[in-house]
GROMACS .gro file of N, CA and C in nm:
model
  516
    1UNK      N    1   8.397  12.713   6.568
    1UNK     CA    2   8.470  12.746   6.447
    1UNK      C    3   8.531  12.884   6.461
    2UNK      N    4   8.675  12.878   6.442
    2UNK     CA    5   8.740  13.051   6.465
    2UNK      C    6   8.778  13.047   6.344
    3UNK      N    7   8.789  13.154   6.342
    3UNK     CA    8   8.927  13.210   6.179
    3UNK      C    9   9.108  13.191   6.220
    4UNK      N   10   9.140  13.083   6.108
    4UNK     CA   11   9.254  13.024   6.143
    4UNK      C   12   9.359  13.132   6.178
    5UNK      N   13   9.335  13.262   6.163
    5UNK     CA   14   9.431  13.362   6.170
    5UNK      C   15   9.393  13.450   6.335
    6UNK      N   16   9.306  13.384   6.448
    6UNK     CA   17   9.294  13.462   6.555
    6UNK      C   18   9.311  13.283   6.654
    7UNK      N   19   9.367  13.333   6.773
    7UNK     CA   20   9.339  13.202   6.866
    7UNK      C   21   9.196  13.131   6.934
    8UNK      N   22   9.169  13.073   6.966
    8UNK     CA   23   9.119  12.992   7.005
    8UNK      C   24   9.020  13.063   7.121
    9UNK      N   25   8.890  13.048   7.151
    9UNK     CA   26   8.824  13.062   7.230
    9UNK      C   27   8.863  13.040   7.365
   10UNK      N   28   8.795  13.148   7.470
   10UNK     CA   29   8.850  13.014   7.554
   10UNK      C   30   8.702  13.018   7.654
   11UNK      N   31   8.714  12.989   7.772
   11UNK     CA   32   8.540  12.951   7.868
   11UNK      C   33   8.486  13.019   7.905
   12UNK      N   34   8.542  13.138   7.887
   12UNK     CA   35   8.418  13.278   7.949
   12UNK      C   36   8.390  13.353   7.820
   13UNK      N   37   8.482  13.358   7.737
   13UNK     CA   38   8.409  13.445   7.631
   13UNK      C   39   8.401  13.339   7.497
   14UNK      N   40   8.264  13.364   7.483
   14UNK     CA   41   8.240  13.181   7.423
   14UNK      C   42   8.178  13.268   7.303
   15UNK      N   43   8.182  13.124   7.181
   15UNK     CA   44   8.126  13.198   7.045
   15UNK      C   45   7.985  13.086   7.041
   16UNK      N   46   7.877  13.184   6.990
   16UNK     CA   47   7.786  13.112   6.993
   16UNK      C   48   7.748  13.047   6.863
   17UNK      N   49   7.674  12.998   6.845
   17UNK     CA   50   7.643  12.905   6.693
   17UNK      C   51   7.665  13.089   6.559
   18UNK      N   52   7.618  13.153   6.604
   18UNK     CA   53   7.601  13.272   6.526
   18UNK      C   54   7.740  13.331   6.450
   19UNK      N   55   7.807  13.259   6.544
   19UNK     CA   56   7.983  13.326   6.495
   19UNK      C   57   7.989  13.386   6.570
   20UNK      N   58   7.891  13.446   6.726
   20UNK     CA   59   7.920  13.580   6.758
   20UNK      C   60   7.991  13.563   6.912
   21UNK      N   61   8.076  13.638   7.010
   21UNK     CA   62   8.134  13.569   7.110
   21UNK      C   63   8.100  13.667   7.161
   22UNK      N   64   8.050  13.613   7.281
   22UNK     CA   65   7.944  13.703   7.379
   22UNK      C   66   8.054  13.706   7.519
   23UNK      N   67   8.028  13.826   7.612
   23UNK     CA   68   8.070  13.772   7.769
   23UNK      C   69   8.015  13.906   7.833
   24UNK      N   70   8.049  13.880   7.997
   24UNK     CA   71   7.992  13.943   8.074
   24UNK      C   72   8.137  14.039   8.139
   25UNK      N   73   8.145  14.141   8.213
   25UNK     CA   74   8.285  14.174   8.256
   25UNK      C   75   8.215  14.253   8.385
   26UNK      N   76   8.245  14.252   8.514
   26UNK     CA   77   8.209  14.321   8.622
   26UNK      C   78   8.336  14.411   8.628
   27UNK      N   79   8.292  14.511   8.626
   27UNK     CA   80   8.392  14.654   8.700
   27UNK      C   81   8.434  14.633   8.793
   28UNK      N   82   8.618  14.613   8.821
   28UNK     CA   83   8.626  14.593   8.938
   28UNK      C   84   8.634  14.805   9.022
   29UNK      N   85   8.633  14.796   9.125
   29UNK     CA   86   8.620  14.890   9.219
   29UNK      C   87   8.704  14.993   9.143
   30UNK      N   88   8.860  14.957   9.132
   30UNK     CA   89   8.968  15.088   9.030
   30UNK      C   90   8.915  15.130   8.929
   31UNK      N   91   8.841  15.013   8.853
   31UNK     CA   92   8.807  15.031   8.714
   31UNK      C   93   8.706  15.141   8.736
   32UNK      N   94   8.598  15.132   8.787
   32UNK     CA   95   8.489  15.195   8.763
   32UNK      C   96   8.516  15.343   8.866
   33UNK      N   97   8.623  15.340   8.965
   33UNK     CA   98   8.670  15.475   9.006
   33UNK      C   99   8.710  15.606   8.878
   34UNK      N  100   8.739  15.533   8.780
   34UNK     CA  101   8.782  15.636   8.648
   34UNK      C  102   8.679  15.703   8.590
   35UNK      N  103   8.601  15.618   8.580
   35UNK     CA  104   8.455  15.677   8.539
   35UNK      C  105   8.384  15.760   8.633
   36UNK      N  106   8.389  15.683   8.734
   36UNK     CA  107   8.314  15.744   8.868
   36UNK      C  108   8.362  15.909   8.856
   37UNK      N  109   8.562  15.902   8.859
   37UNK     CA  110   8.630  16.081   8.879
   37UNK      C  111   8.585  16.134   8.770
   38UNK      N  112   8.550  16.092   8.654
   38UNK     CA  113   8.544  16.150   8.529
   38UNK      C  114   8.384  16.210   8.513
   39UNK      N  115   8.283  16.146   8.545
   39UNK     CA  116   8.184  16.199   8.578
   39UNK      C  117   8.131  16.288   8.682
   40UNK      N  118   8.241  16.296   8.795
   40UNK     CA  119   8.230  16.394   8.892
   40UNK      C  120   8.292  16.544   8.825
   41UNK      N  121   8.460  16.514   8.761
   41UNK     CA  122   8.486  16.610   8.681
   41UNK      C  123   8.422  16.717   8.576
   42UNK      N  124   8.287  16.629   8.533
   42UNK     CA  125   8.207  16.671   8.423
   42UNK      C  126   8.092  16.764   8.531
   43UNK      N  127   8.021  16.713   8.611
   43UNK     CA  128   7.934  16.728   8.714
   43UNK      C  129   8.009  16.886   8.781
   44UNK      N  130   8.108  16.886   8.822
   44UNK     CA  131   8.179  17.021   8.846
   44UNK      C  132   8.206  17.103   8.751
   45UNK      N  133   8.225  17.057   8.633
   45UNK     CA  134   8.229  17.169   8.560
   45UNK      C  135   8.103  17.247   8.520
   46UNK      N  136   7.970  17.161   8.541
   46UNK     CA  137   7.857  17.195   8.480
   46UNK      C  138   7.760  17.285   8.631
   47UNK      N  139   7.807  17.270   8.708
   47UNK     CA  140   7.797  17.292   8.855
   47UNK      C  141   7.829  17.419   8.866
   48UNK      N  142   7.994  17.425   8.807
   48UNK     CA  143   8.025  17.592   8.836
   48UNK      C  144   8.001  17.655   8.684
   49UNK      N  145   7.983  17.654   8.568
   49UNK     CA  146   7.896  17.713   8.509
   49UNK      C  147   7.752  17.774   8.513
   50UNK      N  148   7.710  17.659   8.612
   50UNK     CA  149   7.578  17.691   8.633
   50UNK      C  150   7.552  17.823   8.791
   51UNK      N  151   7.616  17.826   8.805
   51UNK     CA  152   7.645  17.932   8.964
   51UNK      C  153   7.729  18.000   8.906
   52UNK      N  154   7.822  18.048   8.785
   52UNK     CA  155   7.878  18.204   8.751
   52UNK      C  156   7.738  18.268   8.690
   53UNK      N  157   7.648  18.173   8.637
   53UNK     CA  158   7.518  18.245   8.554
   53UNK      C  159   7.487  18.262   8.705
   54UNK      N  160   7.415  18.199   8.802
   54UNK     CA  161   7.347  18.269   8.905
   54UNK      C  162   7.437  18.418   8.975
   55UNK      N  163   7.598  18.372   8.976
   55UNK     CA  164   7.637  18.497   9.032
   55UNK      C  165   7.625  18.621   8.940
   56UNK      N  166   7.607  18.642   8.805
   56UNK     CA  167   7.640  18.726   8.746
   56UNK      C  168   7.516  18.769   8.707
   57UNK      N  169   7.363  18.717   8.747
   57UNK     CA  170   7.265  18.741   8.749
   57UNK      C  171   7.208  18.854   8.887
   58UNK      N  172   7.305  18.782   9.017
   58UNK     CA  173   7.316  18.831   9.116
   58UNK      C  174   7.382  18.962   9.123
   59UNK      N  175   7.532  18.987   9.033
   59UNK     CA  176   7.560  19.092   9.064
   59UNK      C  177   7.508  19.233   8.976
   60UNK      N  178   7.436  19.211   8.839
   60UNK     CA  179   7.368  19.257   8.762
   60UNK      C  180   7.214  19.289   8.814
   61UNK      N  181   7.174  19.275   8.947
   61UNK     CA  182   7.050  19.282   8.942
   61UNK      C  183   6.921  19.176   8.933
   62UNK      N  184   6.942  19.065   8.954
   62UNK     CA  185   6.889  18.946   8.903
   62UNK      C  186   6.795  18.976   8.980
   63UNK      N  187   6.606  18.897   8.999
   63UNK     CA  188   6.535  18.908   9.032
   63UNK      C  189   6.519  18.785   9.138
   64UNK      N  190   6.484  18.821   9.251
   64UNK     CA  191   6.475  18.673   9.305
   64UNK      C  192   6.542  18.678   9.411
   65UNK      N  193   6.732  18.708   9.347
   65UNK     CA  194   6.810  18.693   9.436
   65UNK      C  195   6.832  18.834   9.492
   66UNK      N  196   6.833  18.855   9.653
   66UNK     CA  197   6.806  18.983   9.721
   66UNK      C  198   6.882  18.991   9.810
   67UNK      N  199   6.972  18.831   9.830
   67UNK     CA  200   7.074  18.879   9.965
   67UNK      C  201   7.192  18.791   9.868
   68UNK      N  202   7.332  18.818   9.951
   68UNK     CA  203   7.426  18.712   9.924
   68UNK      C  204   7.410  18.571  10.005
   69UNK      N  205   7.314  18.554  10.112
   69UNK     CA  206   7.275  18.474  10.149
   69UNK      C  207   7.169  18.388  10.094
   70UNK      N  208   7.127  18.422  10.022
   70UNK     CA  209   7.019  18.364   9.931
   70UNK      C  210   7.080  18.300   9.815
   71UNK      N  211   7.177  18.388   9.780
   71UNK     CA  212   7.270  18.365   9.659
   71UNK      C  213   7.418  18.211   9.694
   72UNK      N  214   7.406  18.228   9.772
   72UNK     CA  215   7.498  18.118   9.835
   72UNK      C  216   7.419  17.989   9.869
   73UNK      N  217   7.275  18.012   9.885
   73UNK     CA  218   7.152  17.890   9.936
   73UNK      C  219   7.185  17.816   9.769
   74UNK      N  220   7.131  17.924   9.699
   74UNK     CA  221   7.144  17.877   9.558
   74UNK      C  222   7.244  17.769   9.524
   75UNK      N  223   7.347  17.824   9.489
   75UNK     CA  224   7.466  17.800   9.513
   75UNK      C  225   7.521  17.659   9.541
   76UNK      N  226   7.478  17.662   9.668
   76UNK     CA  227   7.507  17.510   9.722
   76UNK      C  228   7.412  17.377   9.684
   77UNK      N  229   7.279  17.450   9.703
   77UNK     CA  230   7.164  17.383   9.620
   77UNK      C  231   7.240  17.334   9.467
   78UNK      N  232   7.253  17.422   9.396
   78UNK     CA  233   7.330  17.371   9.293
   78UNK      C  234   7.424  17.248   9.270
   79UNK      N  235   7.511  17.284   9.395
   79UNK     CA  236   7.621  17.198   9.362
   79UNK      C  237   7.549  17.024   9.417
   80UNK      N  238   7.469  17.067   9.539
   80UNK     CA  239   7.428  16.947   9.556
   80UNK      C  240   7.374  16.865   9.486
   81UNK      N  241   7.326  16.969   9.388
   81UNK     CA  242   7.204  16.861   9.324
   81UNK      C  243   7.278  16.804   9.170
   82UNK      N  244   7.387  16.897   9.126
   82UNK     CA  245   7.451  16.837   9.012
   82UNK      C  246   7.564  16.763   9.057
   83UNK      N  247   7.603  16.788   9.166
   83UNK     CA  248   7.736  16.721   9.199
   83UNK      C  249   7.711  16.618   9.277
   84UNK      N  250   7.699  16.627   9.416
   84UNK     CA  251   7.679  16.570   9.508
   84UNK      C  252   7.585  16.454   9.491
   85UNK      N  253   7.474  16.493   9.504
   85UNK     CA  254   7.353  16.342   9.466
   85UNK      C  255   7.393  16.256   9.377
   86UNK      N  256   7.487  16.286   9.234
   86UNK     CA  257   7.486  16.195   9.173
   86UNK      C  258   7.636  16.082   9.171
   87UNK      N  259   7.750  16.221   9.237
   87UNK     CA  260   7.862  16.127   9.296
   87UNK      C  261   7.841  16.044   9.427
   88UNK      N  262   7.767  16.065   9.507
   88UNK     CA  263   7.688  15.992   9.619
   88UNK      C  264   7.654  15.850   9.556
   89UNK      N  265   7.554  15.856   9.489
   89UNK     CA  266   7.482  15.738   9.425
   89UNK      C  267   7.618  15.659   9.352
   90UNK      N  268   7.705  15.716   9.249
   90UNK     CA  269   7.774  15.675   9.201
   90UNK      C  270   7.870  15.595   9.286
   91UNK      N  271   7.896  15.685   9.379
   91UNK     CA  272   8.045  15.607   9.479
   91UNK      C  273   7.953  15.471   9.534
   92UNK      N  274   7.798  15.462   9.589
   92UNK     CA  275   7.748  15.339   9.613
   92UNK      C  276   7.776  15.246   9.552
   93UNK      N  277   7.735  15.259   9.438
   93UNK     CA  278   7.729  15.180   9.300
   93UNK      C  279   7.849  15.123   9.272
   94UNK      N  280   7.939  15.141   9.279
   94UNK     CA  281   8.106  15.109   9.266
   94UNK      C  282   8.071  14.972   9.279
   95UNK      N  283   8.128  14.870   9.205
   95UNK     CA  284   8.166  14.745   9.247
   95UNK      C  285   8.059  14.684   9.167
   96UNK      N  286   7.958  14.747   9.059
   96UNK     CA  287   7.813  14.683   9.043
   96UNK      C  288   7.771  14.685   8.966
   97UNK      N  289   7.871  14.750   8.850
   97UNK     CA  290   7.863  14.757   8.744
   97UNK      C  291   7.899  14.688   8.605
   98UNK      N  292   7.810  14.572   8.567
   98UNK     CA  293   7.814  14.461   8.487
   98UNK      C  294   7.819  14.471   8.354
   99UNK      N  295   7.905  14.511   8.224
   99UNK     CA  296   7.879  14.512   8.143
   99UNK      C  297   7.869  14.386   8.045
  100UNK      N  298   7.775  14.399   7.945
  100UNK     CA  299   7.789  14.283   7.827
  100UNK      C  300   7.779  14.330   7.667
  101UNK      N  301   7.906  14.228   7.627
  101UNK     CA  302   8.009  14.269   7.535
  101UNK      C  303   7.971  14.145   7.429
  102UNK      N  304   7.969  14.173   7.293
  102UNK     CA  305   7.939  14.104   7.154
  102UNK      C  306   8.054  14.181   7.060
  103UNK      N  307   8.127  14.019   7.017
  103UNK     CA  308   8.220  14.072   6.865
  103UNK      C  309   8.226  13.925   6.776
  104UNK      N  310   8.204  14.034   6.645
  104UNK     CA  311   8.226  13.942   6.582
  104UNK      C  312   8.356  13.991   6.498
  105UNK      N  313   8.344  13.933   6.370
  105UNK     CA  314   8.463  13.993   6.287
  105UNK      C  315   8.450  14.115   6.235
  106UNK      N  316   8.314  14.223   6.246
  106UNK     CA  317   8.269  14.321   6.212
  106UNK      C  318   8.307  14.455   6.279
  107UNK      N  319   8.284  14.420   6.430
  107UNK     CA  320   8.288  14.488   6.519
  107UNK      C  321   8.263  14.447   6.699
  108UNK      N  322   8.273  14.514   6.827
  108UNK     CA  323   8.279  14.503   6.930
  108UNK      C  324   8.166  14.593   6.950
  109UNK      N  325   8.075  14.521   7.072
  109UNK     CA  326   7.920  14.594   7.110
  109UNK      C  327   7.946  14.566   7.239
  110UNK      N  328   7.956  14.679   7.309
  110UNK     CA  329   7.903  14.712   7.464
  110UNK      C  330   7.789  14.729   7.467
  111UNK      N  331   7.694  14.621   7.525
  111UNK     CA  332   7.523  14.620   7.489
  111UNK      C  333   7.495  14.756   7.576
  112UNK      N  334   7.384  14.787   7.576
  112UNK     CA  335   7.301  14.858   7.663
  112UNK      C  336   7.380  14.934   7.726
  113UNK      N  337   7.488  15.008   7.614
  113UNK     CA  338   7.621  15.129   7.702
  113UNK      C  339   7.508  15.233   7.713
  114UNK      N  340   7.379  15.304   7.658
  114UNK     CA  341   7.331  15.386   7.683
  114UNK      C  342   7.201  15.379   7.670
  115UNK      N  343   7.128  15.467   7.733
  115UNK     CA  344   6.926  15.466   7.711
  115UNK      C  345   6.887  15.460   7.548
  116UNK      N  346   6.999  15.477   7.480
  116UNK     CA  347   6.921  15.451   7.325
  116UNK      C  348   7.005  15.389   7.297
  117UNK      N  349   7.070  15.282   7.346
  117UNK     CA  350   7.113  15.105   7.302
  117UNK      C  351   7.225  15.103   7.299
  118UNK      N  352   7.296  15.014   7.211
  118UNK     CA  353   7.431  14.959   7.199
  118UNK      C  354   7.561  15.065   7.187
  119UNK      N  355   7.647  15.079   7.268
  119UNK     CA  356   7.809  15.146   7.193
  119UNK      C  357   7.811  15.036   7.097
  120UNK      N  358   7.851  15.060   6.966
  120UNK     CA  359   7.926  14.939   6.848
  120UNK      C  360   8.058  15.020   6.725
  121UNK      N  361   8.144  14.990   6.796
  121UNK     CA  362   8.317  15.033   6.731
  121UNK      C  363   8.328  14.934   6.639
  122UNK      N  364   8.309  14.991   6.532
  122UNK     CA  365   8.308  14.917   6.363
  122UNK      C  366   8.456  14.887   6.346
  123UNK      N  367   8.546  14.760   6.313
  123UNK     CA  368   8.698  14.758   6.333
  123UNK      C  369   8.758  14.855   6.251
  124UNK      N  370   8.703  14.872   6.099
  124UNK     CA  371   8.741  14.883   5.966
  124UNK      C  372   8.734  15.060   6.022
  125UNK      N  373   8.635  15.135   6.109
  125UNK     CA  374   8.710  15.260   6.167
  125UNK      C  375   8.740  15.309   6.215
  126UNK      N  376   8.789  15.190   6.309
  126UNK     CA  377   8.900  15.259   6.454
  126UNK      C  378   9.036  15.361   6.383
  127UNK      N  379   9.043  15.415   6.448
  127UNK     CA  380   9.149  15.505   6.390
  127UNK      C  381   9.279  15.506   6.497
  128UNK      N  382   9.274  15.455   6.592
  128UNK     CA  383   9.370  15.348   6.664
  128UNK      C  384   9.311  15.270   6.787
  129UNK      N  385   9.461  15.244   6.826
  129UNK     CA  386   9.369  15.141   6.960
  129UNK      C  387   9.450  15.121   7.063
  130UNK      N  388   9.493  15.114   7.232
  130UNK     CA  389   9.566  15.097   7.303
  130UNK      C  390   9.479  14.999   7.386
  131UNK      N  391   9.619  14.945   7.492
  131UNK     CA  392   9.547  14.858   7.594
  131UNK      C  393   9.600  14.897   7.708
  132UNK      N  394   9.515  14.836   7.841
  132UNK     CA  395   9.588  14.876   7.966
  132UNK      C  396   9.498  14.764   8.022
  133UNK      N  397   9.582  14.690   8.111
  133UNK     CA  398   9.525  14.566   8.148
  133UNK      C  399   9.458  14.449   8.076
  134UNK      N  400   9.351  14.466   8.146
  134UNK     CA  401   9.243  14.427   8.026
  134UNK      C  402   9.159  14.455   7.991
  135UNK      N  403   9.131  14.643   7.960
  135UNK     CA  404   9.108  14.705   7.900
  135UNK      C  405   9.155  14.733   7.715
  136UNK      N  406   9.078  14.701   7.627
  136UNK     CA  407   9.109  14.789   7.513
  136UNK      C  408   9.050  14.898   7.503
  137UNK      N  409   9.106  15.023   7.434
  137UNK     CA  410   9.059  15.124   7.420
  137UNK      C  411   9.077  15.178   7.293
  138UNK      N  412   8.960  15.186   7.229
  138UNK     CA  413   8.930  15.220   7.067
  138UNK      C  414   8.889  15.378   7.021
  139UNK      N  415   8.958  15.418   6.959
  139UNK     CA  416   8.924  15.528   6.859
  139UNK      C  417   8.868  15.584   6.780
  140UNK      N  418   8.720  15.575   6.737
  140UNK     CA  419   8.666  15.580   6.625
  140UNK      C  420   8.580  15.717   6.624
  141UNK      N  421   8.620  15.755   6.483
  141UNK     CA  422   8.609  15.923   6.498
  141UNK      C  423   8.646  16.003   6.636
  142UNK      N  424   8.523  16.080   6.667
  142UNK     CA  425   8.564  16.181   6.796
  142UNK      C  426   8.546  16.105   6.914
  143UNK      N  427   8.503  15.971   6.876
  143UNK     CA  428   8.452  15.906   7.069
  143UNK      C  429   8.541  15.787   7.047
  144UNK      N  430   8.573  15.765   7.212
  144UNK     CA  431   8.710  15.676   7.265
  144UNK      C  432   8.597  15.604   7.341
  145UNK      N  433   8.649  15.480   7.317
  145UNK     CA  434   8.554  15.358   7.377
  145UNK      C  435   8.616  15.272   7.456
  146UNK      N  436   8.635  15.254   7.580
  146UNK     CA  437   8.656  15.133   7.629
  146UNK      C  438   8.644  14.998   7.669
  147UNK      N  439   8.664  14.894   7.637
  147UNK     CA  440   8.578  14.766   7.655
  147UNK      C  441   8.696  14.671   7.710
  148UNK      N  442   8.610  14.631   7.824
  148UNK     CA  443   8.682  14.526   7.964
  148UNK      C  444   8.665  14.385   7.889
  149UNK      N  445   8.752  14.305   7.869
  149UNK     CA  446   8.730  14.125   7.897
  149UNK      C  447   8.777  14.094   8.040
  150UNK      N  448   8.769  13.966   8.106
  150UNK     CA  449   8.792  13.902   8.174
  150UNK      C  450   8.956  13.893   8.134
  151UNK      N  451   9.039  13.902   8.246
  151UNK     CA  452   9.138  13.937   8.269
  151UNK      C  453   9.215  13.773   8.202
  152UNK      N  454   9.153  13.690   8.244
  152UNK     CA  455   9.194  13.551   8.149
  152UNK      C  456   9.188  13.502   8.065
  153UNK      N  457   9.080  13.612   7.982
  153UNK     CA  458   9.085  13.641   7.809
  153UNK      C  459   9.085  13.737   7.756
  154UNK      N  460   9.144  13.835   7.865
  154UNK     CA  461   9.210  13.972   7.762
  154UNK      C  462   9.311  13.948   7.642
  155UNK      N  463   9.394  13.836   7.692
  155UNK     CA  464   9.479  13.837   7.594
  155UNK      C  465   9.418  13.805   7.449
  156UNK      N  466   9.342  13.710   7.396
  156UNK     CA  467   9.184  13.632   7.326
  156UNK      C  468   9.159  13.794   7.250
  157UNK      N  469   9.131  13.848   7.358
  157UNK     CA  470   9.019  13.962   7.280
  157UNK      C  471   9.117  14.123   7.243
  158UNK      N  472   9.216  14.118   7.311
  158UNK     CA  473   9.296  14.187   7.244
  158UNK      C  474   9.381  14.108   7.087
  159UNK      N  475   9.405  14.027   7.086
  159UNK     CA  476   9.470  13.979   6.934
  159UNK      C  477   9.336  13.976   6.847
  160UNK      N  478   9.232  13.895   6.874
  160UNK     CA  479   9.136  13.904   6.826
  160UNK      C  480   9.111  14.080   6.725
  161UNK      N  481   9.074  14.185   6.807
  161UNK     CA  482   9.080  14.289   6.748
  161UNK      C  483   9.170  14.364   6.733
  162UNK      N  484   9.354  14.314   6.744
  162UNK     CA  485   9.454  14.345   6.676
  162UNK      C  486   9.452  14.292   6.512
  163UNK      N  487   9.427  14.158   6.557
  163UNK     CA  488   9.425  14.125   6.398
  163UNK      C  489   9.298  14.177   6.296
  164UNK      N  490   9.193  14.208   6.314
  164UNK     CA  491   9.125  14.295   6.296
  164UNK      C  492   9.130  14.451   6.202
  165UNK      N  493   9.154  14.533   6.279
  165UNK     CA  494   9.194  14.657   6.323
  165UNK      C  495   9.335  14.660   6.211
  166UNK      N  496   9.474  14.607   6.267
  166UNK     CA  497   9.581  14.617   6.196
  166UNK      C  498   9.645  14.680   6.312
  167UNK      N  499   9.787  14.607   6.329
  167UNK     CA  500   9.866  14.613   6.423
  167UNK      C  501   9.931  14.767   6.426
  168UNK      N  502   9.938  14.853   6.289
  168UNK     CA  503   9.959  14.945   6.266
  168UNK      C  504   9.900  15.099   6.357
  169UNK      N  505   9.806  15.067   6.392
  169UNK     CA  506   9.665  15.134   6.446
  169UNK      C  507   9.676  15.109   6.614
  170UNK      N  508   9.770  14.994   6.649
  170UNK     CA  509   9.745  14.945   6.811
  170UNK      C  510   9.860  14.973   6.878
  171UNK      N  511   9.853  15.054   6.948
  171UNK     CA  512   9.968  15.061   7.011
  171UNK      C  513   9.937  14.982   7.136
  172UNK      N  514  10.078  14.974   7.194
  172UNK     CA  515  10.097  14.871   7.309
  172UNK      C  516  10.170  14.952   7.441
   0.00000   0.00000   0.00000
């Protein structure tokens, strides 16, 4: 049963007795490169914040540090351990990353987006919305959400939460 005003289901993103239409979306390799640069971007910035405090500890007198060679051990230690180890692991991981996605007429749930549970973008307060592929990308308050369908029912799940939302709000 759909609402005569959205199309038709189709075989991967299926509605269950609940009303609710569930699916699965694997990251392809590009996709999850954005995230991948974007978390390295974050990782460097927190990297060299964290080594101007060691240098400026260093050039003030800091305790501990006694050579510029010591100060550079630091240093790299740093970067390895905020940067490196975790873009390492990350670039593995590429290709392996499975998300699962729930909407009803309420809202869109990226299950288990984080260690304390669900992303869920309420339609009624997206404050806009774009697409790129088959990606939508939602607005609500200060956080931007992205959520993948299957490229053969992006089209499904983009009208779906156009009609929703309000065409007003979606740009294309």
């Amino acid at each position: 049963m759909t609402n005569k005003n959205t199309p038709e289901s189709t075989d991967r993103v299926v509605q269950g007795p609940d009303r609710v239409y569930r699916w699965k979306y694997t990251l392809s390799r590009e996709q999850a490169l954005v995230h991948y640069k974007f978390m390295n971007i974050i990782g460097a910035i927190v990297a060299t914040v964290v080594s101007a405090i060691m240098i400026f500890f260093f050039v003030f007198g800091g305790e501990g540090l006694t050579s510029p060679g010591t100060l550079l051990l630091f240093i790299l230690l740093i970067y390895g351990m905020i940067l490196g180890m975790p873009a390492l692991i990350g670039y593995l991981a590429l290709g392996s990353d499975t998300r699962s996605y729930e909407m009803d007429d309420n809202c869109i749930r990226h299950k288990h987006a984080t260690r304390g549970g669900d992303a869920v973008v309420f339609f009624d307060k997206v404050k806009w919305a774009s697409e790129k592929e088959n990606a939508i990308i939602l607005k609500e308050g200060i956080t931007t959400y992205t959520m993948y369908a299957p490229l053969e029912d992006a089209a499904f799940v983009k009208e779906y939460v156009r009609v929703r939302i309000g065409s007003e709000k979606y740009e294309c």
